[in-house]
Amino acid sequence: MLISNPKLALLITEKIGKNWINNLEEIKQLERFIDDQNFCNNWSQIKYENKQDFAEYKQQTTGIVVNPNSLFDIQVKRLHEYKRQLLSVLHIITLYNRIKKNPDVDILHRTFIFGAKAAPGYYMAKLIIKLINAVGEIVNNDPDVRDRLKVVFVPNFSVSIGQRIYPAAELSEQISTAGKEASGTGNMKFSLNGALTVGTLDGANIEIREAVGADNFFLFGLTVAEVKALKSQGYNPEQYYTYNQELRQVIDCIASGYFSPGKPNLFQPIVESLLGKDEYMLLADYQSYLDCQERVNQAYRHPEYWTQMSIINSINMGKFSADRTISEYCQEIWNVESVTIDMEAYSQEAAGLQRYCQI
Ligand SMILES: *Cc1c(COP(=O)(O)O)cnc(C)c1O
């Protein structure tokens, strides 16, 4: 946060002093400002400025124009089928189809930001990246959309680019199939920086939801037990396809080649994977995910309420500090004591941070 979100770090320090930097649990002291209108305004203003900074970076590096007044809905992480970037794509196409059906439909303005690398030999992962870009090409350039939806793929996702993205995030997509994510760490970075999570009961999402409270977390999807039960009784994705009209239209749309002009079969492997085995159960979670995103829309239409939830997320991330984890290991497992390190010997940035912490 000190490096990547300096404005928020400064606001926090102005309110509660600097001890939170070395002991993140102290960030909880911000609780007493939760009804302080001035503090809440400062908090949301900083989020807005971080969004502007990202928009400027995106425009300068790629020419793509991003509206900082839209909801920043972000999924950045390795590209893997279990992480279900594709579920977010199904959501985007659903919204797009609603606009095509009724161009005047009242729809929350959203910018969908993806960043992900695929392993070199992972064919499906690469095809999903291709689909995200292809959907962006159509959605972003369709005059009916009128810039209400925008799909942005950030190439070469890395920690340095993450430092621009996490501080600008409002909605953190943590939508893996329950039982597949060991922990996740991106989920913590987002929440600390004031994003709200839309997520399944998987990995550290479970502890994050406990820490921030169920009211401040957008939960959807099957649980681990439900995934198991559904698989053992013989999961049939085609049933969802047959009985859910919007879902059927989305999949038909991909299958028709709508997003791959001149190459109608390009995304056929994705369609076959969904209607065949659907190993990661996207079709089973589709409606629950859409309903949850509708709750997100409702909440976002009340900016003061949203800001309070954002603050609550951030101030309850104390236990997710790596410092806390390591010091517990030192005491309980390794039986070692801390030593002082001369940071100047390492790097200028580290030295600068250490001075900042000691002010
Ligand atoms: C945090 C981080 C990840 C891990 O993200 P998850 O959402 O936990 O999978 C991956 N890549 C980069 C560059 C990160 O900063």
Short mmCIF file of C-alpha atoms and ligand atoms in Angstrom, two decimals:
data_model
loop_
_atom_site.label_atom_id
_atom_site.label_comp_id
_atom_site.label_asym_id
_atom_site.label_seq_id
_atom_site.Cartn_x
_atom_site.Cartn_y
_atom_site.Cartn_z
CA MET A 1 0.00 0.00 0.00
CA LEU A 2 2.82 2.41 0.77
CA ILE A 3 4.30 1.94 -2.68
CA SER A 4 1.20 1.42 -4.76
CA ASN A 5 -1.50 3.42 -2.98
CA PRO A 6 0.35 6.37 -1.39
CA LYS A 7 -2.73 8.62 -1.21
CA LEU A 8 -4.71 6.10 0.80
CA ALA A 9 -1.69 5.36 2.97
CA LEU A 10 -1.33 9.07 3.75
CA LEU A 11 -5.03 9.47 4.58
CA ILE A 12 -4.81 6.54 6.99
CA THR A 13 -1.67 7.91 8.64
CA GLU A 14 -3.28 11.34 9.02
CA LYS A 15 -6.15 9.75 10.92
CA ILE A 16 -4.50 7.13 13.14
CA GLY A 17 -0.77 7.76 13.00
CA LYS A 18 1.83 5.50 11.45
CA ASN A 19 1.75 2.40 13.64
CA TRP A 20 -0.54 0.56 11.21
CA ILE A 21 2.42 0.34 8.81
CA ASN A 22 4.34 -2.08 11.03
CA ASN A 23 1.29 -3.57 12.69
CA LEU A 24 -1.51 -3.81 10.18
CA GLU A 25 -4.08 -4.89 12.78
CA GLU A 26 -4.04 -1.25 13.94
CA ILE A 27 -5.75 -0.20 10.74
CA LYS A 28 -8.93 -1.26 12.56
CA GLN A 29 -8.73 2.03 14.49
CA LEU A 30 -10.23 3.72 11.43
CA GLU A 31 -13.53 2.23 12.56
CA ARG A 32 -14.32 5.36 14.54
CA PHE A 33 -14.38 7.40 11.31
CA ILE A 34 -16.87 5.18 9.51
CA ASP A 35 -19.70 7.71 9.99
CA ASP A 36 -17.45 10.75 9.47
CA GLN A 37 -18.69 12.20 6.22
CA ASN A 38 -15.51 14.11 5.55
CA PHE A 39 -13.39 10.99 5.96
CA CYS A 40 -15.71 8.96 3.72
CA ASN A 41 -15.55 11.65 1.04
CA ASN A 42 -11.76 11.65 1.18
CA TRP A 43 -11.77 7.87 0.93
CA SER A 44 -13.95 7.77 -2.18
CA GLN A 45 -12.13 10.73 -3.75
CA ILE A 46 -8.85 8.80 -3.48
CA LYS A 47 -10.43 5.75 -5.10
CA TYR A 48 -11.65 8.00 -7.90
CA GLU A 49 -8.20 9.52 -8.40
CA ASN A 50 -6.64 6.04 -8.49
CA LYS A 51 -9.17 5.09 -11.18
CA GLN A 52 -8.26 8.24 -13.13
CA ASP A 53 -4.57 7.36 -12.85
CA PHE A 54 -5.26 3.90 -14.25
CA ALA A 55 -7.42 5.33 -17.05
CA GLU A 56 -4.63 7.72 -18.00
CA TYR A 57 -2.05 4.91 -17.98
CA LYS A 58 -4.30 2.72 -20.13
CA GLN A 59 -4.93 5.50 -22.63
CA GLN A 60 -1.27 6.41 -22.90
CA THR A 61 -0.07 2.82 -23.34
CA THR A 62 -2.83 1.45 -25.58
CA GLY A 63 -5.04 4.34 -26.71
CA ILE A 64 -8.06 2.73 -25.06
CA VAL A 65 -10.36 5.22 -23.33
CA VAL A 66 -11.69 4.15 -19.94
CA ASN A 67 -14.41 6.01 -18.07
CA PRO A 68 -13.41 6.54 -14.43
CA ASN A 69 -17.06 7.08 -13.51
CA SER A 70 -17.94 3.48 -14.38
CA LEU A 71 -17.68 0.58 -11.92
CA PHE A 72 -14.18 -0.92 -12.18
CA ASP A 73 -14.83 -4.68 -12.19
CA ILE A 74 -11.46 -6.42 -12.12
CA GLN A 75 -10.13 -9.93 -12.55
CA VAL A 76 -6.34 -10.14 -12.56
CA LYS A 77 -4.60 -13.45 -11.87
CA ARG A 78 -3.08 -16.35 -13.82
CA LEU A 79 -5.32 -17.58 -16.59
CA HIS A 80 -6.66 -20.95 -15.54
CA GLU A 81 -9.98 -22.62 -16.23
CA TYR A 82 -10.61 -23.18 -12.49
CA LYS A 83 -10.32 -19.44 -11.84
CA ARG A 84 -13.19 -19.02 -14.29
CA GLN A 85 -12.36 -15.83 -16.16
CA LEU A 86 -14.84 -17.36 -18.61
CA LEU A 87 -17.69 -16.94 -16.10
CA SER A 88 -17.11 -13.19 -16.15
CA VAL A 89 -17.09 -13.31 -19.96
CA LEU A 90 -20.50 -15.05 -19.87
CA HIS A 91 -21.73 -12.20 -17.66
CA ILE A 92 -20.41 -9.57 -20.09
CA ILE A 93 -22.06 -11.23 -23.08
CA THR A 94 -25.33 -11.50 -21.12
CA LEU A 95 -25.29 -7.73 -20.50
CA TYR A 96 -24.36 -7.11 -24.12
CA ASN A 97 -27.28 -9.24 -25.31
CA ARG A 98 -29.64 -7.29 -23.03
CA ILE A 99 -28.47 -4.05 -24.65
CA LYS A 100 -28.87 -5.49 -28.15
CA LYS A 101 -32.39 -6.61 -27.29
CA ASN A 102 -33.32 -3.24 -25.78
CA PRO A 103 -30.76 -0.49 -26.46
CA ASP A 104 -32.41 1.76 -23.85
CA VAL A 105 -32.18 -0.77 -21.03
CA ASP A 106 -31.10 0.83 -17.73
CA ILE A 107 -27.69 -0.69 -17.10
CA LEU A 108 -24.91 0.19 -14.67
CA HIS A 109 -21.82 1.44 -16.48
CA ARG A 110 -19.02 -1.05 -15.98
CA THR A 111 -15.42 -1.37 -17.06
CA PHE A 112 -14.28 -4.99 -17.02
CA ILE A 113 -10.54 -5.17 -16.60
CA PHE A 114 -8.70 -8.45 -17.12
CA GLY A 115 -5.03 -9.20 -16.72
CA ALA A 116 -3.70 -12.74 -17.03
CA LYS A 117 -0.88 -14.79 -18.43
CA ALA A 118 -1.35 -18.31 -19.75
CA ALA A 119 1.26 -21.04 -19.42
CA PRO A 120 2.95 -21.58 -22.82
CA GLY A 121 1.35 -24.93 -23.58
CA TYR A 122 -2.07 -24.28 -22.09
CA TYR A 123 -4.21 -24.11 -25.22
CA MET A 124 -7.58 -23.43 -23.56
CA ALA A 125 -6.13 -20.65 -21.42
CA LYS A 126 -4.78 -18.92 -24.52
CA LEU A 127 -8.09 -19.34 -26.30
CA ILE A 128 -9.89 -17.72 -23.36
CA ILE A 129 -7.52 -14.73 -23.57
CA LYS A 130 -8.36 -14.56 -27.26
CA LEU A 131 -12.08 -14.63 -26.45
CA ILE A 132 -11.79 -11.84 -23.86
CA ASN A 133 -10.07 -9.65 -26.46
CA ALA A 134 -12.56 -10.66 -29.17
CA VAL A 135 -15.56 -9.83 -26.96
CA GLY A 136 -13.91 -6.49 -26.13
CA GLU A 137 -13.45 -5.75 -29.82
CA ILE A 138 -17.18 -6.22 -30.49
CA VAL A 139 -18.61 -4.73 -27.29
CA ASN A 140 -16.34 -1.67 -27.18
CA ASN A 141 -17.06 -0.75 -30.80
CA ASP A 142 -20.80 -1.39 -30.96
CA PRO A 143 -22.61 1.96 -31.12
CA ASP A 144 -25.64 0.46 -29.29
CA VAL A 145 -23.45 -0.06 -26.22
CA ARG A 146 -22.74 3.68 -26.05
CA ASP A 147 -19.69 3.04 -23.84
CA ARG A 148 -21.86 1.67 -21.03
CA LEU A 149 -19.77 -1.50 -21.04
CA LYS A 150 -16.07 -1.64 -21.73
CA VAL A 151 -13.82 -4.68 -21.78
CA VAL A 152 -10.14 -4.05 -21.24
CA PHE A 153 -7.36 -6.62 -21.38
CA VAL A 154 -4.12 -5.47 -19.74
CA PRO A 155 -1.22 -7.25 -21.41
CA ASN A 156 1.78 -8.65 -19.56
CA PHE A 157 0.19 -8.66 -16.10
CA SER A 158 2.89 -8.35 -13.43
CA VAL A 159 3.45 -7.00 -9.94
CA SER A 160 4.35 -3.56 -11.34
CA ILE A 161 1.11 -3.43 -13.31
CA GLY A 162 -0.72 -4.86 -10.31
CA GLN A 163 0.48 -1.83 -8.35
CA ARG A 164 -1.58 0.33 -10.71
CA ILE A 165 -4.59 -1.96 -10.75
CA TYR A 166 -5.31 -3.02 -7.14
CA PRO A 167 -5.57 0.60 -5.86
CA ALA A 168 -8.06 1.42 -8.67
CA ALA A 169 -10.29 -1.61 -8.11
CA GLU A 170 -13.86 -1.37 -6.88
CA LEU A 171 -15.03 -4.93 -7.51
CA SER A 172 -12.66 -7.86 -7.03
CA GLU A 173 -13.56 -11.00 -8.98
CA GLN A 174 -12.64 -14.09 -6.92
CA ILE A 175 -14.87 -16.59 -8.65
CA SER A 176 -13.04 -19.92 -8.71
CA THR A 177 -15.00 -23.17 -8.47
CA ALA A 178 -15.36 -23.94 -4.75
CA GLY A 179 -12.62 -26.32 -3.63
CA LYS A 180 -10.04 -25.34 -6.24
CA GLU A 181 -8.22 -22.26 -4.87
CA ALA A 182 -5.75 -23.03 -2.06
CA SER A 183 -5.82 -19.47 -0.73
CA GLY A 184 -5.34 -16.71 -3.24
CA THR A 185 -3.47 -13.54 -2.36
CA GLY A 186 -4.92 -11.16 -4.92
CA ASN A 187 -8.19 -11.31 -2.99
CA MET A 188 -6.37 -9.80 0.04
CA LYS A 189 -4.61 -7.08 -1.97
CA PHE A 190 -7.93 -5.96 -3.45
CA SER A 191 -9.74 -5.88 -0.14
CA LEU A 192 -6.95 -3.99 1.65
CA ASN A 193 -7.15 -1.36 -1.08
CA GLY A 194 -10.89 -0.99 -0.58
CA ALA A 195 -12.40 -3.19 -3.29
CA LEU A 196 -15.47 -5.29 -2.52
CA THR A 197 -15.33 -8.95 -3.43
CA VAL A 198 -17.71 -10.95 -5.55
CA GLY A 199 -16.66 -14.46 -4.70
CA THR A 200 -17.30 -18.10 -4.01
CA LEU A 201 -16.70 -19.85 -0.70
CA ASP A 202 -13.18 -20.86 -1.73
CA GLY A 203 -9.67 -20.37 -0.39
CA ALA A 204 -9.07 -17.24 1.64
CA ASN A 205 -12.34 -15.73 0.39
CA ILE A 206 -13.85 -17.66 3.30
CA GLU A 207 -11.66 -15.92 5.89
CA ILE A 208 -12.03 -12.55 4.17
CA ARG A 209 -15.81 -12.85 4.34
CA GLU A 210 -15.57 -13.78 8.03
CA ALA A 211 -13.30 -10.79 8.68
CA VAL A 212 -15.37 -8.17 6.83
CA GLY A 213 -18.80 -9.62 7.60
CA ALA A 214 -21.26 -11.33 5.27
CA ASP A 215 -23.05 -8.02 4.59
CA ASN A 216 -19.90 -6.58 3.05
CA PHE A 217 -19.11 -9.45 0.70
CA PHE A 218 -20.96 -10.55 -2.44
CA LEU A 219 -21.27 -14.31 -2.13
CA PHE A 220 -22.53 -16.64 -4.83
CA GLY A 221 -22.18 -20.15 -6.11
CA LEU A 222 -22.03 -23.74 -5.04
CA THR A 223 -20.17 -24.71 -1.87
CA VAL A 224 -17.49 -27.41 -1.84
CA ALA A 225 -20.06 -29.91 -0.53
CA GLU A 226 -22.57 -28.95 -3.23
CA VAL A 227 -19.94 -29.27 -5.97
CA LYS A 228 -19.13 -32.75 -4.71
CA ALA A 229 -22.75 -33.81 -4.44
CA LEU A 230 -23.65 -32.51 -7.89
CA LYS A 231 -20.66 -34.25 -9.47
CA SER A 232 -21.44 -37.56 -7.80
CA GLN A 233 -25.09 -37.53 -8.92
CA GLY A 234 -23.93 -36.95 -12.51
CA TYR A 235 -23.58 -33.28 -13.46
CA ASN A 236 -25.20 -32.43 -16.76
CA PRO A 237 -24.36 -28.92 -18.01
CA GLU A 238 -26.69 -29.23 -20.99
CA GLN A 239 -29.65 -29.04 -18.63
CA TYR A 240 -28.67 -25.50 -17.61
CA TYR A 241 -28.17 -24.62 -21.26
CA THR A 242 -31.60 -25.93 -22.17
CA TYR A 243 -33.58 -24.31 -19.35
CA ASN A 244 -31.80 -20.96 -18.96
CA GLN A 245 -32.69 -18.76 -21.91
CA GLU A 246 -30.10 -16.04 -21.36
CA LEU A 247 -27.36 -18.61 -20.85
CA ARG A 248 -28.39 -20.41 -24.01
CA GLN A 249 -28.28 -17.17 -25.99
CA VAL A 250 -24.79 -16.39 -24.67
CA ILE A 251 -23.40 -19.78 -25.65
CA ASP A 252 -25.17 -19.75 -29.01
CA CYS A 253 -23.70 -16.34 -29.64
CA ILE A 254 -20.13 -17.59 -29.07
CA ALA A 255 -20.84 -20.76 -31.09
CA SER A 256 -22.21 -18.77 -34.04
CA GLY A 257 -18.88 -17.02 -34.56
CA TYR A 258 -20.32 -13.62 -33.66
CA PHE A 259 -17.09 -12.70 -31.83
CA SER A 260 -14.76 -14.15 -34.44
CA PRO A 261 -15.70 -12.63 -37.80
CA GLY A 262 -14.32 -14.74 -40.64
CA LYS A 263 -13.43 -17.61 -38.28
CA PRO A 264 -16.77 -19.04 -37.15
CA ASN A 265 -15.20 -22.09 -35.46
CA LEU A 266 -12.47 -20.28 -33.55
CA PHE A 267 -14.13 -20.58 -30.14
CA GLN A 268 -15.72 -23.99 -30.73
CA PRO A 269 -13.40 -25.70 -28.19
CA ILE A 270 -14.76 -23.36 -25.49
CA VAL A 271 -18.35 -24.15 -26.41
CA GLU A 272 -17.59 -27.88 -26.43
CA SER A 273 -15.87 -27.67 -23.08
CA LEU A 274 -18.88 -25.91 -21.51
CA LEU A 275 -21.54 -28.17 -23.02
CA GLY A 276 -19.47 -31.32 -22.69
CA LYS A 277 -17.99 -31.89 -19.26
CA ASP A 278 -17.91 -28.33 -17.88
CA GLU A 279 -15.38 -29.55 -15.37
CA TYR A 280 -15.40 -26.26 -13.44
CA MET A 281 -19.17 -26.01 -13.37
CA LEU A 282 -19.61 -22.57 -14.89
CA LEU A 283 -23.10 -23.40 -16.08
CA ALA A 284 -24.17 -24.55 -12.62
CA ASP A 285 -23.02 -21.25 -11.08
CA TYR A 286 -24.09 -18.93 -13.92
CA GLN A 287 -27.49 -17.82 -12.57
CA SER A 288 -26.24 -17.43 -9.03
CA TYR A 289 -23.40 -15.26 -10.36
CA LEU A 290 -25.79 -13.07 -12.38
CA ASP A 291 -28.10 -12.62 -9.39
CA CYS A 292 -25.12 -11.67 -7.26
CA GLN A 293 -23.94 -9.12 -9.81
CA GLU A 294 -27.43 -7.59 -9.64
CA ARG A 295 -26.91 -7.12 -5.88
CA VAL A 296 -23.59 -5.46 -6.73
CA ASN A 297 -25.43 -3.05 -9.05
CA GLN A 298 -27.95 -2.16 -6.34
CA ALA A 299 -25.21 -1.47 -3.82
CA TYR A 300 -23.12 0.60 -6.26
CA ARG A 301 -26.10 2.87 -6.90
CA HIS A 302 -25.75 4.02 -3.27
CA PRO A 303 -22.24 5.50 -3.25
CA GLU A 304 -22.18 6.38 0.47
CA TYR A 305 -23.18 2.86 1.43
CA TRP A 306 -20.62 1.46 -1.02
CA THR A 307 -17.85 3.63 0.44
CA GLN A 308 -18.62 2.43 3.96
CA MET A 309 -18.41 -1.18 2.79
CA SER A 310 -15.12 -0.34 1.10
CA ILE A 311 -13.71 1.10 4.33
CA ILE A 312 -14.95 -1.91 6.31
CA ASN A 313 -13.14 -4.23 3.89
CA SER A 314 -9.89 -2.37 4.17
CA ILE A 315 -9.80 -1.99 7.95
CA ASN A 316 -10.47 -5.68 8.54
CA MET A 317 -7.50 -6.93 6.52
CA GLY A 318 -5.08 -6.72 9.47
CA LYS A 319 -4.72 -10.46 9.93
CA PHE A 320 -3.83 -10.94 6.26
CA SER A 321 -0.54 -9.09 6.64
CA ALA A 322 2.51 -11.16 5.70
CA ASP A 323 4.27 -9.52 8.68
CA ARG A 324 1.72 -11.09 11.02
CA THR A 325 2.08 -14.48 9.34
CA ILE A 326 5.87 -14.44 9.46
CA SER A 327 6.05 -13.31 13.08
CA GLU A 328 3.69 -16.14 14.07
CA TYR A 329 5.94 -18.61 12.25
CA CYS A 330 8.97 -17.12 14.03
CA GLN A 331 7.36 -17.60 17.44
CA GLU A 332 5.44 -20.82 17.03
CA ILE A 333 7.40 -22.84 14.51
CA TRP A 334 10.93 -21.62 13.89
CA ASN A 335 11.77 -20.30 17.39
CA VAL A 336 13.82 -17.41 16.04
CA GLU A 337 14.07 -13.77 17.05
CA SER A 338 14.08 -10.71 14.84
CA VAL A 339 17.24 -8.89 13.77
CA THR A 340 17.59 -5.36 12.45
CA ILE A 341 18.56 -5.05 8.80
CA ASP A 342 20.19 -2.02 7.18
CA MET A 343 17.79 -1.39 4.34
CA GLU A 344 20.11 1.15 2.67
CA ALA A 345 22.24 -1.84 1.70
CA TYR A 346 19.34 -3.30 -0.28
CA SER A 347 17.64 -0.73 -2.43
CA GLN A 348 16.71 2.91 -2.49
CA GLU A 349 13.04 2.06 -2.49
CA ALA A 350 13.36 -0.18 0.56
CA ALA A 351 15.40 2.47 2.34
CA GLY A 352 12.81 5.11 1.50
CA LEU A 353 10.04 2.92 2.86
CA GLN A 354 11.95 2.23 6.04
CA ARG A 355 12.46 5.95 6.62
CA TYR A 356 8.77 6.48 6.01
CA CYS A 357 7.92 3.86 8.62
CA GLN A 358 10.22 5.49 11.16
CA ILE A 359 8.98 9.06 10.73
C1 LIG B 1 -1.16 -11.28 -6.36
C2 LIG B 1 -0.71 -11.69 -7.69
C3 LIG B 1 -1.11 -12.93 -8.21
C4 LIG B 1 -2.00 -13.88 -7.46
O1 LIG B 1 -3.33 -13.58 -7.72
P1 LIG B 1 -4.50 -14.56 -7.24
O2 LIG B 1 -5.74 -13.76 -7.50
O3 LIG B 1 -4.28 -14.78 -5.77
O4 LIG B 1 -4.39 -15.77 -8.04
C5 LIG B 1 -0.68 -13.29 -9.47
N1 LIG B 1 0.11 -12.48 -10.22
C6 LIG B 1 0.49 -11.26 -9.75
C7 LIG B 1 1.36 -10.40 -10.61
C8 LIG B 1 0.11 -10.83 -8.49
O5 LIG B 1 0.51 -9.63 -8.04
#
